Short mmCIF file of C-alpha atoms and ligand atoms in Angstrom, two decimals:
data_model
loop_
_atom_site.label_atom_id
_atom_site.label_comp_id
_atom_site.label_asym_id
_atom_site.label_seq_id
_atom_site.Cartn_x
_atom_site.Cartn_y
_atom_site.Cartn_z
CA MET B 1196 -182.90 -49.99 134.38
CA ARG B 1197 -185.45 -47.70 136.29
CA LYS B 1198 -185.20 -49.70 139.49
CA LEU B 1199 -181.26 -49.39 139.31
CA VAL B 1200 -181.59 -45.67 138.77
CA SER B 1201 -183.96 -45.35 141.57
CA ALA B 1202 -181.89 -47.53 144.05
CA ALA B 1203 -178.73 -45.29 143.01
CA PHE B 1204 -180.60 -42.13 143.71
CA MET B 1205 -181.89 -43.25 147.14
CA ALA B 1206 -178.31 -44.43 148.23
CA LEU B 1207 -176.95 -40.95 146.89
CA LEU B 1208 -179.79 -39.21 148.95
CA THR B 1209 -178.99 -41.20 152.13
CA LEU B 1210 -175.30 -40.56 151.54
CA SER B 1211 -175.78 -36.93 151.28
CA SER B 1212 -178.13 -36.65 154.36
CA ALA B 1213 -175.29 -38.61 156.32
CA VAL B 1214 -172.53 -36.28 155.39
CA ALA B 1215 -174.88 -33.20 155.80
CA ALA B 1216 -175.43 -34.55 159.45
CA GLU B 1217 -171.82 -35.22 159.88
CA ASN B 1218 -170.83 -31.78 158.99
CA TYR B 1219 -173.73 -30.20 161.08
CA PRO B 1220 -173.72 -27.31 161.89
CA SER B 1221 -171.80 -25.65 159.11
CA HIS B 1222 -173.57 -22.15 159.27
CA PRO B 1223 -175.74 -20.08 161.66
CA ILE B 1224 -178.87 -21.84 163.22
CA THR B 1225 -182.16 -19.89 163.77
CA ILE B 1226 -184.42 -20.73 166.71
CA VAL B 1227 -188.04 -19.10 166.09
CA VAL B 1228 -189.71 -17.86 168.95
CA PRO B 1229 -193.47 -17.55 168.19
CA PHE B 1230 -193.93 -14.52 170.76
CA SER B 1231 -192.60 -10.97 170.87
CA ALA B 1232 -189.14 -10.09 171.98
CA GLY B 1233 -189.03 -9.22 175.77
CA GLY B 1234 -191.43 -12.03 176.95
CA PRO B 1235 -190.68 -15.14 178.63
CA SER B 1236 -190.39 -17.49 175.61
CA ASP B 1237 -187.91 -14.83 174.19
CA ALA B 1238 -186.07 -14.64 177.44
CA MET B 1239 -185.63 -18.49 178.04
CA THR B 1240 -184.47 -18.98 174.38
CA ARG B 1241 -181.90 -16.04 174.50
CA ILE B 1242 -180.35 -17.33 177.68
CA LEU B 1243 -180.18 -21.04 176.29
CA ALA B 1244 -179.09 -19.93 172.87
CA GLU B 1245 -176.12 -18.01 174.17
CA ARG B 1246 -174.70 -21.09 175.73
CA MET B 1247 -175.86 -23.62 172.92
CA LYS B 1248 -173.74 -21.54 170.34
CA ALA B 1249 -170.60 -22.46 172.31
CA THR B 1250 -171.43 -26.22 172.11
CA LEU B 1251 -172.47 -26.19 168.40
CA GLY B 1252 -169.88 -23.80 167.00
CA GLU B 1253 -172.28 -21.72 165.10
CA ALA B 1254 -173.97 -18.48 165.90
CA ILE B 1255 -177.88 -19.02 166.94
CA LEU B 1256 -180.17 -16.25 165.68
CA VAL B 1257 -183.44 -15.65 167.42
CA GLU B 1258 -186.27 -14.78 165.29
CA ASN B 1259 -189.67 -13.48 166.75
CA THR B 1260 -192.32 -14.76 164.35
CA THR B 1261 -195.49 -13.64 166.23
CA GLY B 1262 -199.34 -13.83 165.86
CA ALA B 1263 -202.34 -15.99 166.45
CA GLY B 1264 -201.48 -17.21 169.87
CA GLY B 1265 -198.02 -18.37 168.76
CA SER B 1266 -199.27 -20.73 165.80
CA ILE B 1267 -197.84 -18.35 163.12
CA GLY B 1268 -194.34 -19.07 164.19
CA VAL B 1269 -194.74 -22.87 164.70
CA GLY B 1270 -196.11 -23.06 161.20
CA ARG B 1271 -192.96 -21.22 159.87
CA VAL B 1272 -191.07 -24.00 161.79
CA VAL B 1273 -193.34 -26.86 160.44
CA HIS B 1274 -192.65 -25.61 156.86
CA SER B 1275 -189.04 -24.92 156.82
CA ALA B 1276 -186.33 -27.35 155.59
CA PRO B 1277 -185.64 -30.44 157.85
CA ASP B 1278 -181.98 -29.78 157.98
CA GLY B 1279 -181.46 -28.55 161.54
CA TYR B 1280 -180.98 -24.89 160.85
CA THR B 1281 -184.62 -23.98 161.74
CA ILE B 1282 -185.61 -24.98 165.26
CA GLY B 1283 -188.85 -23.94 167.17
CA PHE B 1284 -189.25 -22.81 170.74
CA GLY B 1285 -192.73 -23.72 172.12
CA HIS B 1286 -194.80 -24.62 175.09
CA LEU B 1287 -197.98 -26.01 176.47
CA GLY B 1288 -199.90 -23.14 174.60
CA THR B 1289 -198.24 -23.34 171.06
CA HIS B 1290 -197.76 -27.16 170.94
CA VAL B 1291 -200.83 -28.30 172.79
CA ALA B 1292 -203.65 -25.80 173.35
CA ASN B 1293 -203.46 -24.15 169.84
CA GLY B 1294 -204.35 -27.44 168.25
CA ALA B 1295 -207.60 -27.56 170.10
CA ILE B 1296 -208.54 -23.99 168.99
CA TYR B 1297 -207.18 -23.23 165.68
CA LYS B 1298 -207.55 -24.99 162.36
CA LEU B 1299 -203.63 -25.08 162.26
CA GLY B 1300 -203.08 -26.60 158.66
CA TYR B 1301 -200.46 -28.72 160.24
CA ASP B 1302 -200.29 -31.61 162.92
CA LEU B 1303 -198.34 -30.65 166.09
CA VAL B 1304 -197.37 -34.04 166.61
CA THR B 1305 -196.65 -35.73 163.26
CA ASP B 1306 -195.21 -32.63 161.37
CA LEU B 1307 -192.52 -31.81 163.96
CA GLU B 1308 -189.94 -33.86 165.79
CA PRO B 1309 -189.32 -33.26 169.54
CA VAL B 1310 -185.93 -32.14 170.48
CA VAL B 1311 -185.79 -31.45 174.52
CA LEU B 1312 -188.09 -30.62 177.11
CA LEU B 1313 -187.18 -27.08 178.58
CA PRO B 1314 -187.78 -25.56 182.10
CA SER B 1315 -191.15 -24.83 183.44
CA ASN B 1316 -192.71 -22.64 185.85
CA PRO B 1317 -196.10 -21.82 187.60
CA MET B 1318 -198.42 -18.96 186.69
CA ILE B 1319 -198.83 -16.05 188.84
CA ILE B 1320 -202.00 -13.47 188.94
CA VAL B 1321 -200.54 -10.14 188.79
CA SER B 1322 -202.58 -6.79 188.55
CA LYS B 1323 -201.70 -3.19 187.93
CA ASN B 1324 -200.87 -1.25 191.08
CA ALA B 1325 -203.94 0.78 190.95
CA VAL B 1326 -206.19 -2.07 191.73
CA PRO B 1327 -207.70 -1.65 195.06
CA ALA B 1328 -206.73 -5.17 196.38
CA LYS B 1329 -204.08 -6.28 198.65
CA SER B 1330 -204.65 -10.08 198.81
CA LEU B 1331 -206.14 -12.62 196.41
CA ASN B 1332 -209.68 -12.51 198.22
CA GLU B 1333 -209.57 -8.76 197.81
CA LEU B 1334 -208.86 -9.11 194.16
CA LEU B 1335 -211.65 -11.51 193.64
CA ALA B 1336 -214.15 -9.26 195.63
CA TRP B 1337 -213.08 -6.27 193.34
CA LEU B 1338 -213.33 -8.39 190.37
CA LYS B 1339 -216.85 -9.51 191.09
CA SER B 1340 -217.90 -6.19 192.21
CA ARG B 1341 -217.14 -4.42 188.73
CA PRO B 1342 -220.08 -3.55 186.34
CA GLU B 1343 -217.70 -4.56 183.31
CA PRO B 1344 -215.25 -7.54 183.33
CA ALA B 1345 -211.59 -6.56 184.09
CA THR B 1346 -209.13 -6.54 181.29
CA ALA B 1347 -206.64 -9.28 181.20
CA GLY B 1348 -203.66 -9.19 178.90
CA THR B 1349 -202.75 -12.39 176.98
CA ALA B 1350 -200.50 -13.43 174.14
CA GLY B 1351 -203.43 -14.26 171.94
CA ALA B 1352 -206.15 -17.13 171.96
CA GLY B 1353 -204.31 -20.56 172.83
CA SER B 1354 -201.39 -18.75 174.49
CA GLY B 1355 -200.20 -19.93 177.93
CA SER B 1356 -201.55 -16.63 179.40
CA HIS B 1357 -205.01 -17.16 177.85
CA ILE B 1358 -205.29 -20.91 178.78
CA ALA B 1359 -204.23 -19.67 182.42
CA GLY B 1360 -206.98 -16.94 182.27
CA LEU B 1361 -209.40 -19.53 181.27
CA ALA B 1362 -208.48 -21.83 184.06
CA PHE B 1363 -208.52 -18.84 186.49
CA GLU B 1364 -212.11 -17.87 185.37
CA ALA B 1365 -213.08 -21.36 185.92
CA ALA B 1366 -211.65 -21.69 189.27
CA SER B 1367 -212.80 -18.25 190.51
CA GLY B 1368 -216.38 -17.65 188.67
CA VAL B 1369 -215.02 -14.45 187.54
CA LYS B 1370 -215.28 -13.14 183.96
CA LEU B 1371 -212.47 -11.49 182.11
CA GLN B 1372 -212.32 -9.36 179.07
CA TYR B 1373 -209.14 -10.70 177.12
CA VAL B 1374 -206.76 -8.25 175.74
CA PRO B 1375 -204.46 -10.10 173.21
CA TYR B 1376 -200.92 -8.99 172.36
CA ARG B 1377 -198.17 -10.67 170.43
CA GLY B 1378 -196.43 -11.79 173.53
CA THR B 1379 -196.76 -11.27 177.33
CA GLY B 1380 -193.65 -8.74 176.81
CA PRO B 1381 -195.89 -5.89 175.42
CA ALA B 1382 -198.69 -6.91 177.58
CA MET B 1383 -196.29 -6.50 180.69
CA ASN B 1384 -195.41 -2.88 179.53
CA ASP B 1385 -199.23 -2.09 179.36
CA LEU B 1386 -199.94 -3.66 182.70
CA VAL B 1387 -196.90 -1.56 184.28
CA ALA B 1388 -198.51 1.61 182.51
CA GLY B 1389 -201.96 0.66 183.98
CA GLN B 1390 -203.65 0.21 180.50
CA ILE B 1391 -204.98 -3.23 181.54
CA ASP B 1392 -205.92 -4.56 184.75
CA LEU B 1393 -204.39 -7.96 185.13
CA ILE B 1394 -202.46 -11.00 183.47
CA VAL B 1395 -202.26 -14.58 184.46
CA ASP B 1396 -198.66 -14.74 183.62
CA GLN B 1397 -195.75 -16.87 183.48
CA LEU B 1398 -193.97 -16.37 186.80
CA SER B 1399 -190.46 -15.93 184.92
CA ASN B 1400 -192.31 -12.89 183.07
CA SER B 1401 -193.74 -11.10 186.20
CA ILE B 1402 -191.17 -11.72 188.95
CA ASN B 1403 -188.83 -8.93 188.49
CA GLN B 1404 -191.70 -6.56 188.00
CA VAL B 1405 -193.32 -7.69 191.32
CA ARG B 1406 -189.92 -7.53 192.91
CA ALA B 1407 -189.65 -3.78 191.87
CA GLY B 1408 -193.13 -3.13 192.94
CA THR B 1409 -194.21 -2.06 189.66
CA ILE B 1410 -197.06 -4.58 189.55
CA ARG B 1411 -198.79 -6.46 192.42
CA GLY B 1412 -198.53 -10.21 192.63
CA TYR B 1413 -201.37 -12.36 194.46
CA ALA B 1414 -200.82 -15.97 194.13
CA VAL B 1415 -198.75 -18.81 192.22
CA THR B 1416 -200.59 -21.63 190.76
CA ASP B 1417 -198.26 -24.15 192.29
CA ALA B 1418 -198.56 -26.64 195.11
CA LYS B 1419 -195.67 -24.82 196.95
CA ARG B 1420 -194.27 -21.22 196.93
CA ALA B 1421 -191.47 -20.04 194.52
CA GLU B 1422 -188.42 -19.98 196.33
CA GLN B 1423 -187.49 -16.65 194.37
CA ALA B 1424 -190.86 -15.21 195.18
CA SER B 1425 -191.40 -16.85 198.77
CA ASP B 1426 -193.56 -13.82 199.97
CA ILE B 1427 -196.16 -14.67 197.20
CA PRO B 1428 -198.61 -17.40 198.54
CA THR B 1429 -199.81 -20.39 196.63
CA ALA B 1430 -203.64 -20.14 195.24
CA ASP B 1431 -204.18 -22.74 197.62
CA GLU B 1432 -203.06 -20.70 200.42
CA ALA B 1433 -204.85 -17.61 199.11
CA GLY B 1434 -208.37 -18.48 198.56
CA LEU B 1435 -208.35 -20.48 195.11
CA PRO B 1436 -207.70 -24.12 196.41
CA GLY B 1437 -206.83 -26.48 193.54
CA PHE B 1438 -205.87 -23.63 191.05
CA HIS B 1439 -202.60 -25.47 189.91
CA MET B 1440 -201.00 -24.82 186.52
CA THR B 1441 -197.49 -25.37 185.09
CA LEU B 1442 -196.31 -23.91 181.74
CA TRP B 1443 -193.52 -26.23 180.36
CA SER B 1444 -191.59 -25.51 177.26
CA GLY B 1445 -189.56 -27.34 174.64
CA LEU B 1446 -187.72 -27.18 171.37
CA TRP B 1447 -188.84 -28.96 168.08
CA VAL B 1448 -187.65 -29.24 164.68
CA PRO B 1449 -189.49 -30.10 161.34
CA LYS B 1450 -190.58 -33.73 160.60
CA GLY B 1451 -187.81 -35.46 158.67
CA THR B 1452 -184.80 -33.66 160.34
CA PRO B 1453 -182.17 -36.45 160.50
CA LYS B 1454 -181.80 -38.29 163.79
CA GLU B 1455 -178.04 -37.53 164.07
CA ILE B 1456 -179.10 -33.75 164.01
CA VAL B 1457 -181.69 -34.04 166.71
CA THR B 1458 -179.07 -35.76 168.78
CA LYS B 1459 -176.68 -33.00 168.35
CA LEU B 1460 -179.18 -30.33 169.10
CA ASN B 1461 -180.49 -32.27 172.12
CA ALA B 1462 -176.86 -32.58 173.43
CA ALA B 1463 -176.23 -28.92 173.16
CA ALA B 1464 -179.66 -28.09 174.93
CA VAL B 1465 -178.70 -30.29 177.66
CA ASP B 1466 -175.34 -29.08 177.89
CA ALA B 1467 -176.98 -25.52 178.26
CA LEU B 1468 -179.51 -26.91 180.82
CA ASN B 1469 -176.49 -28.15 183.05
CA ASP B 1470 -174.43 -25.19 182.75
CA PRO B 1471 -174.32 -23.58 186.29
CA GLY B 1472 -174.54 -19.85 184.83
CA VAL B 1473 -177.47 -20.75 182.79
CA ARG B 1474 -179.20 -22.69 185.56
CA ARG B 1475 -178.59 -19.68 187.87
CA GLN B 1476 -180.20 -17.19 185.24
CA LEU B 1477 -183.13 -19.41 184.60
CA GLU B 1478 -183.83 -20.23 188.25
CA ASN B 1479 -183.50 -16.70 189.31
CA LEU B 1480 -186.67 -16.12 186.86
CA GLY B 1481 -188.51 -18.70 188.95
CA LEU B 1482 -187.98 -21.49 186.27
CA GLN B 1483 -187.57 -24.94 187.47
CA MET B 1484 -185.26 -27.39 185.48
CA PRO B 1485 -186.58 -30.47 183.82
CA PRO B 1486 -185.62 -33.73 185.60
CA ALA B 1487 -182.56 -35.60 184.00
CA ASP B 1488 -184.45 -38.37 183.19
CA ARG B 1489 -186.92 -36.43 181.03
CA LEU B 1490 -184.37 -34.70 178.59
CA THR B 1491 -184.48 -37.17 175.73
CA PRO B 1492 -186.36 -36.27 172.50
CA GLU B 1493 -188.80 -39.13 173.12
CA ALA B 1494 -189.65 -37.78 176.57
CA LEU B 1495 -190.88 -34.60 175.12
CA GLY B 1496 -192.67 -36.31 172.59
CA ASP B 1497 -194.52 -38.64 175.17
CA TRP B 1498 -195.27 -35.57 177.42
CA GLN B 1499 -196.74 -33.38 174.77
CA LYS B 1500 -199.23 -36.48 173.55
CA ALA B 1501 -200.01 -36.80 177.46
CA GLU B 1502 -200.70 -33.05 177.71
CA ILE B 1503 -202.99 -33.05 174.31
CA ALA B 1504 -204.98 -35.97 175.91
CA LYS B 1505 -205.36 -34.02 179.11
CA TRP B 1506 -205.88 -30.31 178.00
CA TRP B 1507 -207.87 -30.65 174.42
CA PRO B 1508 -211.28 -31.87 175.89
CA VAL B 1509 -210.90 -28.92 178.71
CA ILE B 1510 -210.21 -26.35 176.06
CA LYS B 1511 -212.78 -27.71 173.45
CA ALA B 1512 -215.33 -27.55 176.17
CA ALA B 1513 -214.55 -23.83 176.98
CA ASN B 1514 -215.66 -23.45 173.32
CA VAL B 1515 -212.96 -20.61 172.53
CA LYS B 1516 -213.80 -18.57 169.54
CA VAL B 1517 -210.90 -17.07 167.56
CA ASP B 1518 -211.60 -14.14 165.19
C1 MLT K 2883 -197.54 -16.98 176.71
O1 MLT K 2883 -198.57 -16.35 177.48
O2 MLT K 2883 -198.10 -17.91 175.99
C2 MLT K 2883 -196.18 -16.59 176.78
O3 MLT K 2883 -196.03 -16.05 177.92
C3 MLT K 2883 -196.05 -15.44 175.75
C4 MLT K 2883 -194.57 -15.03 175.65
O4 MLT K 2883 -193.73 -15.77 175.99
O5 MLT K 2883 -194.58 -13.76 175.33
#
């Protein structure tokens, strides 16, 4: 009898999950951005959400849940219902580096389901305008001449801007004093105001300020110059050969989200990435679209695992302390 009841219960559960997936979405969806409004993660998410809601037919709310290098926001997604109504935005920092720095209380691979790889961009070394340097070599000389380390804004330990700062220190031999914010949106406000000296920032976050002349850009961490900022040399050209770093992003949902729902979300995100208006907005920020053959959920999952294998030994060797 007990087996009969259990089998009936499981059948009912399977049926209700299939019905839920069939009717999905039936109410607004939330995308959790683990950094402050006004930063690059927030900007990309809002551009995509605006187009995805048209495909999904429901409102998409963007919620900024910040702190601890983005790991608070990711935890919010991990512990939400696996029903497709809570999606997580993340990137190299939140879904790779944080696992090597924090005791997260969740597993970045087994507690999440990958949905889709999103655009990526190189980092750019930027400073406040008051820094007396007009080239990367002059910036390096200025940094090395200072009695105290220069201040570098980040989005917290383990964030993309923090990992990029560590990579910059390793490449240049310069020491930085990190100033953590809840995102590189507020960090940028302080850079423009001259409150901090520099950021090793996502190009998409700095490009408009560099164009406006409110901050100074020195080099991008890519093998070639960015089309949208072609006057900014690569680090190879400017005096830091081999300093390459690409910050990629993606969407994830909690483990156990029905596959049919992951498929619907993936399709809506791919539609948005293929929309000419969305591509124009993202490419104008210096973002590079993911290749068409890397847009499946499995491709993001494989990429995240490969990046963990690549970055964890480097980050652990840096012995990053989080307070
Ligand atoms: C980072 O530094 O990880 C991100 O650029 C932070 C953000 O998107 O605000």
